[in-house]
Amino acid sequence: MLDYAWIIPALPVLAFAVITFATRWNEKLSSGISIAAILTGLVYSILILIRMLANPEPFETAFEWIILSGFHLQIGMLIDPLTSIMLVVVCTVSSLVQIYSLGYMHGDPRFSRYYSFLSLFTFSMLGLVLANNFAMVFVFWELVGLTSYLLIGFWYEKKSASDAGKKAFITTRIGDLGFIVGLLMLTVYAGTLNYGEVFHKIEEGHIPAGILAITGVFIFCGAVGKSAQFPLHVWLPDAMEGPTPVSALIHAATMVAAGVYLVARCITIFSASETAGMVVAIIGAITAIMAASIGLVQNDIKRVLAYSTVSQLGYMIMALGLGSMTAGVFHLMTHAFFKALLFLGAGSVIHAAHTQDIREMGGLSNKMKITATTFIIGSLSLSGIFPLSGFWSKDEIIAATHGHPIFMAVALCVAFMTAFYMTRLCFMTFFGKPRVHEHYEHAHESPRSMTTPLIVLAVLAIFAGWVGMPWLPAGFGSFVYHHHPHHGHADYLLMLISTVVACSGIFLGWLMYGKGAISPDRMAERFRPIHTLLLNKYYFDEIYNVLVIRPLLAFCRFLWSFDNAVIDGLVNLVARLTLLASWLHDLFDKYIVDGIVNGSGYTIWGIGSVIRQVQTGRVQNYAIVIFAGVVVALAIMLKVL
């Protein structure tokens, strides 16, 4: 079975090719091919997961691709517990997103192209997950970036969408530059890019500690870009310009998950280098608290969820940096389900109300009961309420901060803010009186193709995290771990603290946006500087615009003007040289060529004129010449005698 795991990514790329070259004119057939491919991959992924649960021994297969001076570059697959979990997560979310898109994208003129891009996007992520070496990871890593650009800017006729696509592509390339440097350092000091061989040399101490730390930080740069970590987080909120199902796919299971997966896959590096691990943990903590604070005041339903994603990614990165592979991957899995649910729920709301501004919503639970119910379940799971999935994975992350009081304080603070802004989002969207009656009157429940994935994801948001309950003798931590199985024990005090923190955030949100006991407007006015700072997202875009974008554009304009001046000068020089050459040509032709030809003609003409006088044709002239000749001959003879 494991030998044929390559079929899982092969089916989506085959669907992409068939849709692009054969069926793009038939929308139903195109979407059917794409959905059938990913559903087949999901079934196969589940079978592989069952096989790995029975025997978690890693399976690897590869063949040589390039051999250069002893350096071997392979194409191969590695299937271990981490791979099997990621395959199921990616295929599950991708399948539900594609089914959901049948209703959401209905009537779009580029419907078939949309499904072809989704298939290519899914293929890229699945290839990245299955790769057994860093070279293959980098190839699929870049392909993920390309396809995300195509999907974020799918509605390219909107300037905001095309700009968002370019912003995502360029920003992630900055992180990828560091990733390349890290891979080159691994190549030099490890002599290979195969996972097993690299990690074995690290564990054997063949790579110096300083080099290992620098290499780890550079590799982490790639994750900073892809997983939208500080300071390269600015692309992710703008990526909301793409279709909402794309947002769900990017935020839940593919692009941003790639960075977390990379750090989890390289946990050996970050565990061996305390410096690199601490850099990862600090960046994750900064990202988590910064993004959560921005999410407190955002008014676009998708942007609230976007900053929530950035914050939760910071959560995962922080746990991985502290050495807890189990906590980071566990939260990655549960987050994929409830965040996909929230984004698809937001898409259902936008589809019905025709607005993304939560200040123009309200009371929608009366008309969208399935959407409202599933959205609230996802919000509670994200907030970490017992016994939903998010509670168990969030608890695992907080437990990973034990012994690090600053990181624990950050984790609890983020948990409070998460519960607050999700409560705010739910109350402003689904409860209270309608704020804009036009949007309320047009609101209606979404079609079954959209609500069915919501129900499935809601079930996963409730139960998927149960595999990590600390009372299980062989739970998630016994399946996905680093070096030694993680057998968690029930820390009831920690559970109580995290629950109290989450409930406090929900209670404050209810007081402000449910009961109205505290006026949000008065609070905003009272803390105007802080509110303005958060509303403007710490002015990161403005700072980058002043410090990076404008100077770079000015430099490009200078090069352009300089280039134009140089080109104009060269053109003028060539023109003058051409004119000089033409003048020299005329001069040479006139005085040299014509002089020689004409001079030769005149000389021959002169000689001919002289000779012509001898041959006159007159008898008397010939007689005189003959007589003169006889006289001369006689004179010579007489002189001789």
XYZ file of C-alpha atoms in Angstrom:
641
model
C 0.000 0.000 0.000
C 2.694 2.492 0.999
C 4.597 1.898 -2.250
C 1.746 3.523 -4.165
C 1.292 6.580 -1.942
C 2.511 8.691 -4.880
C -1.000 8.223 -6.296
C -2.341 10.704 -3.713
C -0.590 13.770 -5.214
C -0.662 12.316 -8.730
C -4.467 12.364 -8.932
C -4.865 16.135 -8.342
C -2.132 17.041 -10.838
C -3.732 14.720 -13.362
C -7.069 16.447 -12.708
C -5.345 19.804 -13.293
C -3.996 18.646 -16.653
C -7.305 17.135 -17.798
C -9.309 20.240 -16.833
C -6.797 22.611 -18.408
C -6.439 20.822 -21.741
C -9.678 18.879 -22.206
C -12.700 19.749 -20.056
C -12.449 23.433 -19.194
C -15.518 24.176 -21.342
C -17.653 21.787 -19.259
C -17.975 23.182 -15.728
C -19.775 20.220 -14.165
C -17.324 17.718 -15.592
C -14.324 19.813 -14.527
C -15.515 20.183 -10.948
C -16.470 16.484 -10.849
C -13.006 15.403 -11.979
C -11.309 17.639 -9.413
C -13.522 16.511 -6.523
C -13.257 12.829 -7.489
C -9.454 13.080 -7.544
C -9.162 14.597 -4.074
C -11.812 12.281 -2.562
C -9.913 9.281 -3.882
C -6.754 10.699 -2.351
C -8.603 11.168 0.951
C -9.673 7.524 1.031
C -6.116 6.393 0.295
C -4.765 8.783 2.978
C -7.112 7.323 5.573
C -5.960 3.803 4.648
C -2.331 4.900 5.044
C -3.135 6.447 8.443
C -4.742 3.180 9.581
C -1.683 1.292 8.346
C 0.651 3.631 10.240
C -1.416 3.353 13.406
C -0.936 -0.408 13.242
C 2.786 -0.115 12.491
C 4.297 3.374 12.883
C 7.670 2.326 11.465
C 8.694 4.955 8.846
C 8.633 3.878 5.212
C 10.962 5.441 2.647
C 11.455 4.833 -1.048
C 13.623 6.821 -3.450
C 15.696 6.668 -6.605
C 18.732 8.653 -7.630
C 18.046 11.724 -9.737
C 21.343 13.615 -9.954
C 24.839 12.556 -8.853
C 27.504 15.281 -8.823
C 30.950 14.652 -7.319
C 29.560 12.284 -4.726
C 26.505 14.430 -3.951
C 23.299 12.448 -4.461
C 19.994 14.158 -5.172
C 16.959 11.934 -4.844
C 13.304 11.808 -5.774
C 11.470 9.872 -3.122
C 8.773 9.568 -0.471
C 8.882 9.370 3.305
C 5.791 8.123 5.125
C 5.825 8.340 8.912
C 3.218 9.355 11.528
C 3.682 13.075 10.773
C 3.212 12.472 7.036
C 0.114 10.325 7.525
C -1.550 12.929 9.760
C -0.802 15.738 7.305
C -2.091 13.726 4.331
C -5.450 13.192 6.028
C -5.707 16.829 7.140
C -4.848 18.260 3.717
C -7.119 15.876 1.804
C -10.031 16.311 4.236
C -10.031 20.101 4.173
C -9.353 20.225 0.421
C -12.238 17.847 -0.293
C -14.703 19.855 1.781
C -13.508 23.143 0.302
C -13.989 21.829 -3.231
C -17.497 20.568 -2.441
C -18.332 23.879 -0.770
C -17.075 25.754 -3.835
C -19.785 24.177 -5.997
C -22.269 26.548 -4.424
C -19.997 29.475 -3.614
C -18.413 29.775 -7.080
C -21.572 28.912 -9.021
C -21.947 31.247 -11.984
C -18.328 32.427 -11.966
C -17.104 32.764 -15.588
C -13.794 31.068 -14.691
C -15.349 28.198 -12.755
C -13.304 25.434 -14.443
C -10.063 27.367 -14.124
C -10.765 27.768 -10.412
C -11.002 23.994 -9.948
C -7.866 23.405 -11.991
C -5.949 25.820 -9.739
C -7.350 24.133 -6.623
C -6.150 20.761 -7.897
C -2.673 22.118 -8.626
C -2.567 23.797 -5.200
C -3.501 20.548 -3.458
C -0.922 18.602 -5.493
C 1.787 21.049 -4.418
C 1.015 20.662 -0.726
C 0.704 16.875 -0.906
C 4.019 16.635 -2.745
C 5.656 18.764 -0.063
C 4.280 16.508 2.674
C 5.407 13.267 1.009
C 8.937 14.429 0.065
C 11.850 12.621 1.691
C 14.478 15.328 1.175
C 14.890 19.088 1.369
C 15.448 19.525 -2.375
C 12.020 18.111 -3.208
C 10.493 20.120 -0.384
C 11.903 23.297 -1.886
C 10.504 22.483 -5.349
C 7.004 21.897 -3.993
C 7.459 24.819 -1.580
C 7.881 27.183 -4.518
C 4.996 25.547 -6.377
C 2.770 26.207 -3.353
C 3.810 29.864 -3.559
C 3.001 30.043 -7.264
C -0.425 28.437 -6.937
C -1.305 30.590 -3.942
C -0.518 33.635 -6.099
C -2.882 32.324 -8.782
C -5.687 31.711 -6.289
C -5.325 34.857 -4.175
C -5.364 36.955 -7.338
C -8.021 34.784 -8.995
C -10.326 37.780 -9.478
C -7.451 39.711 -11.027
C -9.730 42.335 -12.555
C -9.953 43.757 -9.014
C -6.815 45.770 -8.337
C -6.931 44.872 -4.645
C -6.929 41.165 -5.529
C -4.060 41.397 -8.016
C -2.060 43.514 -5.545
C -2.723 40.987 -2.768
C -1.479 38.152 -4.971
C 1.724 40.017 -5.771
C 2.197 40.966 -2.124
C 1.883 37.342 -1.002
C 4.240 36.117 -3.715
C 6.949 38.730 -3.122
C 6.787 38.610 0.683
C 7.127 34.841 0.829
C 10.045 35.002 -1.625
C 11.939 37.065 0.958
C 11.654 34.236 3.441
C 12.512 31.701 0.755
C 15.830 33.431 0.173
C 16.830 32.516 3.720
C 15.509 29.003 3.147
C 17.835 28.612 0.142
C 20.824 29.755 2.205
C 19.952 27.212 4.886
C 19.723 24.413 2.335
C 23.074 25.390 0.817
C 24.662 25.278 4.272
C 23.178 21.821 4.848
C 24.572 20.708 1.513
C 28.059 21.918 2.411
C 28.240 20.645 5.998
C 26.071 17.521 5.784
C 26.847 16.534 2.200
C 23.268 15.438 1.645
C 19.704 16.762 1.706
C 17.997 13.511 2.659
C 16.053 13.911 5.909
C 17.329 10.767 7.593
C 20.961 11.312 6.647
C 20.939 14.979 7.702
C 19.284 14.304 11.045
C 21.614 11.358 11.724
C 24.686 13.559 11.186
C 23.207 16.212 13.476
C 22.566 13.686 16.234
C 26.086 12.306 15.804
C 27.513 15.814 16.234
C 29.113 16.050 12.791
C 27.849 19.614 12.258
C 29.333 22.335 14.508
C 26.886 23.924 16.952
C 27.331 27.437 15.576
C 26.779 26.322 11.997
C 23.749 24.297 13.086
C 22.208 27.318 14.802
C 22.715 29.555 11.778
C 21.394 26.866 9.432
C 18.310 26.368 11.586
C 17.543 30.079 11.645
C 17.908 30.357 7.869
C 15.633 27.366 7.284
C 13.146 28.913 9.687
C 13.114 32.028 7.481
C 11.188 29.999 4.918
C 8.598 29.134 7.560
C 8.417 32.798 8.615
C 7.349 33.721 5.102
C 4.973 30.842 4.390
C 3.359 30.736 7.842
C 3.083 34.542 8.060
C 5.241 35.020 11.145
C 6.527 38.378 12.343
C 7.840 40.373 10.506
C 6.641 38.784 7.221
C 3.032 38.391 8.380
C 1.692 41.308 6.356
C 0.680 39.288 3.284
C -1.827 36.990 4.981
C -4.604 39.476 5.873
C -4.507 40.906 2.353
C -4.861 37.376 0.962
C -8.532 37.649 1.936
C -9.111 39.256 -1.467
C -9.270 35.795 -2.998
C -12.426 33.647 -3.001
C -13.436 32.659 0.547
C -12.981 28.898 -0.058
C -9.408 29.687 -1.088
C -8.944 31.586 2.175
C -10.166 28.523 4.063
C -7.754 26.270 2.181
C -4.760 28.582 2.608
C -5.431 29.297 6.276
C -6.386 25.798 7.350
C -4.471 23.075 5.574
C -2.094 24.192 2.856
C 0.093 27.241 2.491
C 0.381 28.466 6.081
C 0.468 24.885 7.338
C 3.549 24.306 5.168
C 5.729 26.488 7.393
C 4.610 24.758 10.580
C 5.113 21.377 8.912
C 8.661 22.385 7.887
C 9.568 23.359 11.461
C 8.021 20.134 12.772
C 9.935 18.088 10.198
C 13.166 19.870 11.227
C 12.515 19.494 14.955
C 15.818 17.588 15.236
C 17.673 20.739 14.185
C 15.838 23.017 16.592
C 16.114 20.542 19.457
C 19.854 20.135 18.894
C 20.428 23.893 18.769
C 19.010 25.705 21.777
C 19.744 29.059 20.136
C 17.805 28.260 16.969
C 14.935 26.797 19.008
C 14.705 29.899 21.162
C 14.660 32.153 18.082
C 11.734 30.109 16.759
C 9.889 30.305 20.083
C 10.380 34.071 20.443
C 9.197 34.798 16.898
C 6.163 32.590 17.501
C 5.299 34.336 20.773
C 5.629 37.819 19.252
C 3.458 36.792 16.292
C 0.805 35.216 18.508
C 0.245 38.178 20.812
C 0.662 40.830 18.113
C -1.867 39.283 15.724
C -4.359 38.527 18.508
C -4.298 42.151 19.623
C -4.945 43.365 16.067
C -7.870 40.973 15.751
C -9.595 42.659 18.708
C -10.670 45.691 16.659
C -10.977 44.523 13.045
C -14.382 44.925 11.403
C -13.995 42.738 8.306
C -15.193 39.220 9.156
C -12.465 37.586 7.078
C -9.724 39.829 8.451
C -10.665 38.941 12.026
C -10.246 35.295 11.095
C -7.049 36.072 9.176
C -5.380 37.654 12.205
C -6.702 34.773 14.276
C -4.862 32.417 11.925
C -1.631 34.398 12.240
C -1.989 34.293 16.021
C -2.651 30.543 16.137
C 0.270 29.885 13.807
C 2.420 31.801 16.260
C 1.053 29.500 18.957
C 2.189 26.432 17.018
C 5.604 27.870 16.148
C 6.177 28.840 19.782
C 5.413 25.283 20.939
C 7.727 23.791 18.316
C 10.493 26.207 19.272
C 10.151 25.073 22.879
C 10.677 21.507 21.684
C 7.137 20.153 21.798
C 6.533 18.579 18.394
C 3.397 16.897 19.728
C 1.759 20.156 20.836
C 2.581 22.030 17.629
C 1.375 19.316 15.246
C -1.677 18.506 17.381
C -2.818 22.125 17.283
C -2.049 22.256 13.553
C -4.455 19.349 13.037
C -7.327 20.644 15.175
C -6.859 24.208 13.941
C -7.197 23.010 10.343
C -10.701 21.745 11.036
C -12.185 24.586 13.079
C -10.473 27.324 11.091
C -11.724 25.831 7.807
C -15.168 25.745 9.426
C -14.942 29.414 10.419
C -13.786 30.594 7.005
C -16.400 28.588 5.162
C -18.980 29.878 7.636
C -17.805 33.410 6.915
C -18.169 32.657 3.207
C -21.735 31.509 3.825
C -22.479 34.789 5.621
C -20.899 36.877 2.849
C -22.744 34.862 0.215
C -26.040 35.620 1.963
C -25.571 39.173 3.276
C -23.362 40.540 0.441
C -21.063 42.318 2.882
C -17.940 41.502 4.884
C -18.308 44.338 7.411
C -19.640 42.976 10.712
C -20.886 46.480 11.578
C -23.463 46.023 8.818
C -24.670 42.635 10.062
C -26.610 41.439 13.088
C -29.504 39.087 13.729
C -28.433 36.643 10.998
C -28.940 33.603 13.243
C -32.684 33.945 12.603
C -32.201 33.304 8.896
C -29.041 31.164 8.853
C -29.418 28.636 11.645
C -27.017 26.007 10.280
C -24.349 28.569 9.475
C -24.765 30.292 12.842
C -24.685 27.063 14.840
C -21.631 25.642 13.106
C -19.834 28.993 13.242
C -20.392 29.234 16.989
C -19.078 25.687 17.443
C -15.946 26.654 15.520
C -15.566 29.829 17.605
C -15.861 27.930 20.880
C -13.350 25.359 19.672
C -10.917 28.109 18.685
C -11.461 29.743 22.073
C -10.469 26.494 23.787
C -13.726 25.576 25.505
C -14.017 22.095 27.017
C -14.519 19.495 25.529
C -14.131 20.770 21.962
C -11.053 19.981 19.847
C -9.346 23.301 20.411
C -9.385 22.822 24.178
C -7.112 19.772 24.065
C -4.562 21.146 21.597
C -4.464 24.586 23.221
C -3.945 22.917 26.588
C -1.063 20.949 25.098
C 0.608 24.178 23.958
C 0.154 25.861 27.333
C 1.628 22.748 28.943
C 4.628 23.048 26.596
C 5.381 26.472 28.119
C 5.844 24.929 31.580
C 9.134 26.203 32.954
C 9.017 29.270 30.714
C 6.889 31.820 32.615
C 7.064 34.519 29.932
C 5.888 32.150 27.217
C 3.125 30.831 29.478
C 1.933 34.395 30.141
C 1.877 35.040 26.400
C -0.068 31.817 25.778
C -2.712 32.665 28.395
C -2.982 36.281 27.211
C -3.510 35.118 23.627
C -6.144 32.628 24.818
C -8.042 35.453 26.520
C -7.901 37.743 23.498
C -8.907 34.908 21.155
C -12.011 34.143 23.196
C -12.886 37.851 23.326
C -12.618 38.675 19.613
C -14.429 35.497 18.574
C -17.279 36.347 20.968
C -17.355 39.862 19.530
C -17.471 38.425 16.019
C -20.334 36.039 16.826
C -22.497 38.623 18.574
C -22.011 41.322 15.945
C -22.740 38.876 13.126
C -25.498 36.594 14.353
C -27.202 38.256 17.324
C -28.849 41.537 18.202
C -30.874 43.676 15.871
C -30.026 44.004 12.160
C -27.884 47.090 11.598
C -28.447 47.335 7.831
C -31.915 46.035 6.955
C -31.080 45.704 3.266
C -28.420 43.091 4.027
C -30.691 41.376 6.543
C -33.628 41.169 4.153
C -31.511 39.557 1.442
C -29.919 37.064 3.851
C -30.811 33.389 3.489
C -29.330 30.025 4.367
C -26.742 28.757 1.887
C -27.406 25.758 -0.383
C -26.753 22.227 0.794
C -23.461 22.031 -1.093
C -22.208 24.745 1.260
C -23.884 23.729 4.535
C -22.921 20.024 4.354
C -19.155 20.760 4.604
C -19.947 23.093 7.520
C -21.684 20.279 9.383
C -18.849 17.821 8.713
C -16.239 20.334 9.897
C -18.337 21.153 12.967
C -18.283 17.478 13.929
C -14.502 17.432 13.495
C -14.201 20.673 15.487
C -15.939 18.888 18.351
C -14.401 15.421 18.278
C -11.081 15.492 16.350
C -9.159 16.716 19.394
C -10.334 13.843 21.541
C -7.477 11.715 20.184
C -5.188 13.849 22.340
C -7.005 13.538 25.659
C -4.449 12.940 28.418
C -6.413 9.984 29.806
C -5.838 7.878 26.688
C -3.086 5.260 27.193
C -1.869 5.750 23.605
C -3.116 9.078 22.310
C -1.821 11.582 19.789
C 1.426 12.087 21.704
C 2.246 8.397 21.354
C 1.872 8.630 17.584
C 3.494 11.956 16.661
C 6.486 12.804 18.843
C 10.215 13.504 18.777
C 12.575 10.861 20.150
C 10.368 9.701 23.014
C 6.580 9.203 23.142
C 4.711 11.995 24.864
C 2.469 10.396 27.468
C 0.530 13.338 28.815
C -1.084 13.372 32.195
C -4.137 15.335 33.190
C -2.995 18.638 34.705
C -6.310 19.707 36.197
C -4.956 23.001 37.508
C -3.747 23.962 34.039
C -7.085 22.914 32.545
C -8.896 25.045 35.096
C -6.688 28.078 34.482
C -7.029 27.903 30.695
C -10.795 27.410 30.953
C -11.170 30.368 33.311
C -9.081 32.539 30.991
C -11.168 31.563 27.932
C -14.470 32.011 29.781
C -13.291 35.430 30.998
C -12.715 36.520 27.416
C -16.163 35.245 26.406
C -17.777 36.973 29.395
C -16.153 40.321 28.591
C -17.232 39.957 24.963
C -20.810 39.239 26.083
C -20.822 42.262 28.410
C -19.705 44.574 25.592
C -21.475 43.166 22.528
C -24.232 40.989 23.941
C -25.658 42.699 26.994
C -24.285 46.150 26.163
C -23.220 46.810 29.763
C -19.941 48.248 28.510
C -19.970 50.563 25.512
C -17.391 49.541 22.880
C -17.430 53.077 21.464
C -16.669 54.623 24.837
C -13.908 52.105 25.437
C -12.435 52.901 22.018
C -12.596 56.615 22.787
C -11.048 56.170 26.199
C -8.134 54.178 24.795
C -7.989 56.047 21.497
C -4.189 55.813 20.907
C -4.148 52.053 21.517
C -7.326 51.519 19.484
C -5.906 53.528 16.580
C -2.634 51.619 16.746
C -4.416 48.260 16.624
C -6.896 49.380 13.971
C -3.974 50.358 11.765
C -2.213 47.026 12.447
C 0.760 48.637 14.186
C 1.384 50.563 10.948
C 3.471 47.698 9.550
C 2.313 48.350 5.993
C 3.034 52.064 6.310
C 6.473 51.413 7.821
C 7.375 48.961 5.063
C 6.069 51.409 2.503
C 8.350 54.168 3.805
C 11.448 52.107 4.608
C 11.373 49.469 1.877
C 8.886 49.952 -0.941
C 9.367 53.663 -1.707
C 13.195 53.582 -1.589
C 13.190 50.465 -3.748
C 10.821 52.037 -6.276
C 12.909 55.215 -6.288
C 16.035 53.158 -6.923
C 14.274 51.319 -9.748
C 13.161 54.623 -11.285
C 16.765 55.861 -11.059
C 18.004 52.745 -12.810
C 15.269 53.168 -15.401
C 16.174 56.807 -16.053
C 19.881 55.973 -16.004
C 19.224 53.113 -18.355
C 17.276 55.379 -20.678
C 20.052 58.015 -20.625
C 22.701 55.416 -21.423
C 20.598 53.944 -24.206
C 19.905 57.395 -25.659
C 23.633 58.191 -25.553
C 24.513 54.954 -27.272
C 21.866 55.547 -29.922
C 23.220 59.067 -30.600
C 26.786 57.763 -30.710
C 25.852 55.064 -33.171
C 23.994 57.598 -35.300
C 27.024 59.905 -35.381
C 29.398 57.067 -36.158
C 27.076 56.007 -38.958
C 27.069 59.554 -40.328
C 30.898 59.700 -40.151
C 31.189 56.365 -41.897
C 28.879 57.583 -44.641
C 30.981 60.741 -45.102
C 34.225 58.723 -45.218
C 32.632 56.380 -47.702
C 31.692 59.265 -49.960
C 35.168 60.762 -49.604
C 36.914 57.495 -50.424
C 34.581 56.843 -53.331
C 35.084 60.308 -54.754
C 38.814 60.849 -54.367
C 40.309 57.383 -54.215
C 38.164 55.048 -56.268
C 37.053 57.640 -58.798
C 40.596 59.163 -58.923
C 42.269 55.859 -59.761
C 39.672 54.886 -62.335
C 39.546 58.296 -64.008
C 43.368 58.778 -63.870
C 43.942 55.443 -65.569
C 41.459 56.411 -68.247
C 43.087 59.775 -68.895
C 46.587 58.215 -69.100
C 45.552 55.632 -71.639
C 43.690 58.307 -73.584
C 46.854 60.503 -73.694
C 49.058 57.624 -74.848
C 46.509 56.742 -77.477
C 46.423 60.368 -78.682
C 50.212 60.356 -79.181
C 50.237 56.983 -80.933
C 47.331 58.064 -83.046
C 49.552 60.784 -84.667
C 51.820 58.079 -86.111
C 49.063 56.153 -87.735
C 47.521 59.001 -89.776
C 46.721 57.007 -92.956
C 48.450 59.592 -95.229
C 50.972 58.319 -97.946
C 53.236 61.375 -97.803
C 53.708 60.964 -94.062
C 54.678 57.347 -94.474
C 57.136 58.308 -97.364
C 58.847 60.911 -95.151
C 59.210 58.365 -92.356
C 60.655 55.785 -94.741
C 63.094 58.376 -96.194
C 64.161 59.418 -92.717
C 64.756 55.817 -91.816
C 66.927 55.214 -94.898
C 69.020 58.344 -94.126
C 69.572 57.231 -90.551
C 70.516 53.734 -91.654
C 73.023 55.076 -94.240
C 74.577 57.424 -91.684
C 75.122 54.568 -89.269
C 76.667 52.396 -91.961
C 79.049 55.147 -93.217
C 80.145 55.856 -89.650
C 80.864 52.254 -89.064
C 82.888 51.999 -92.261
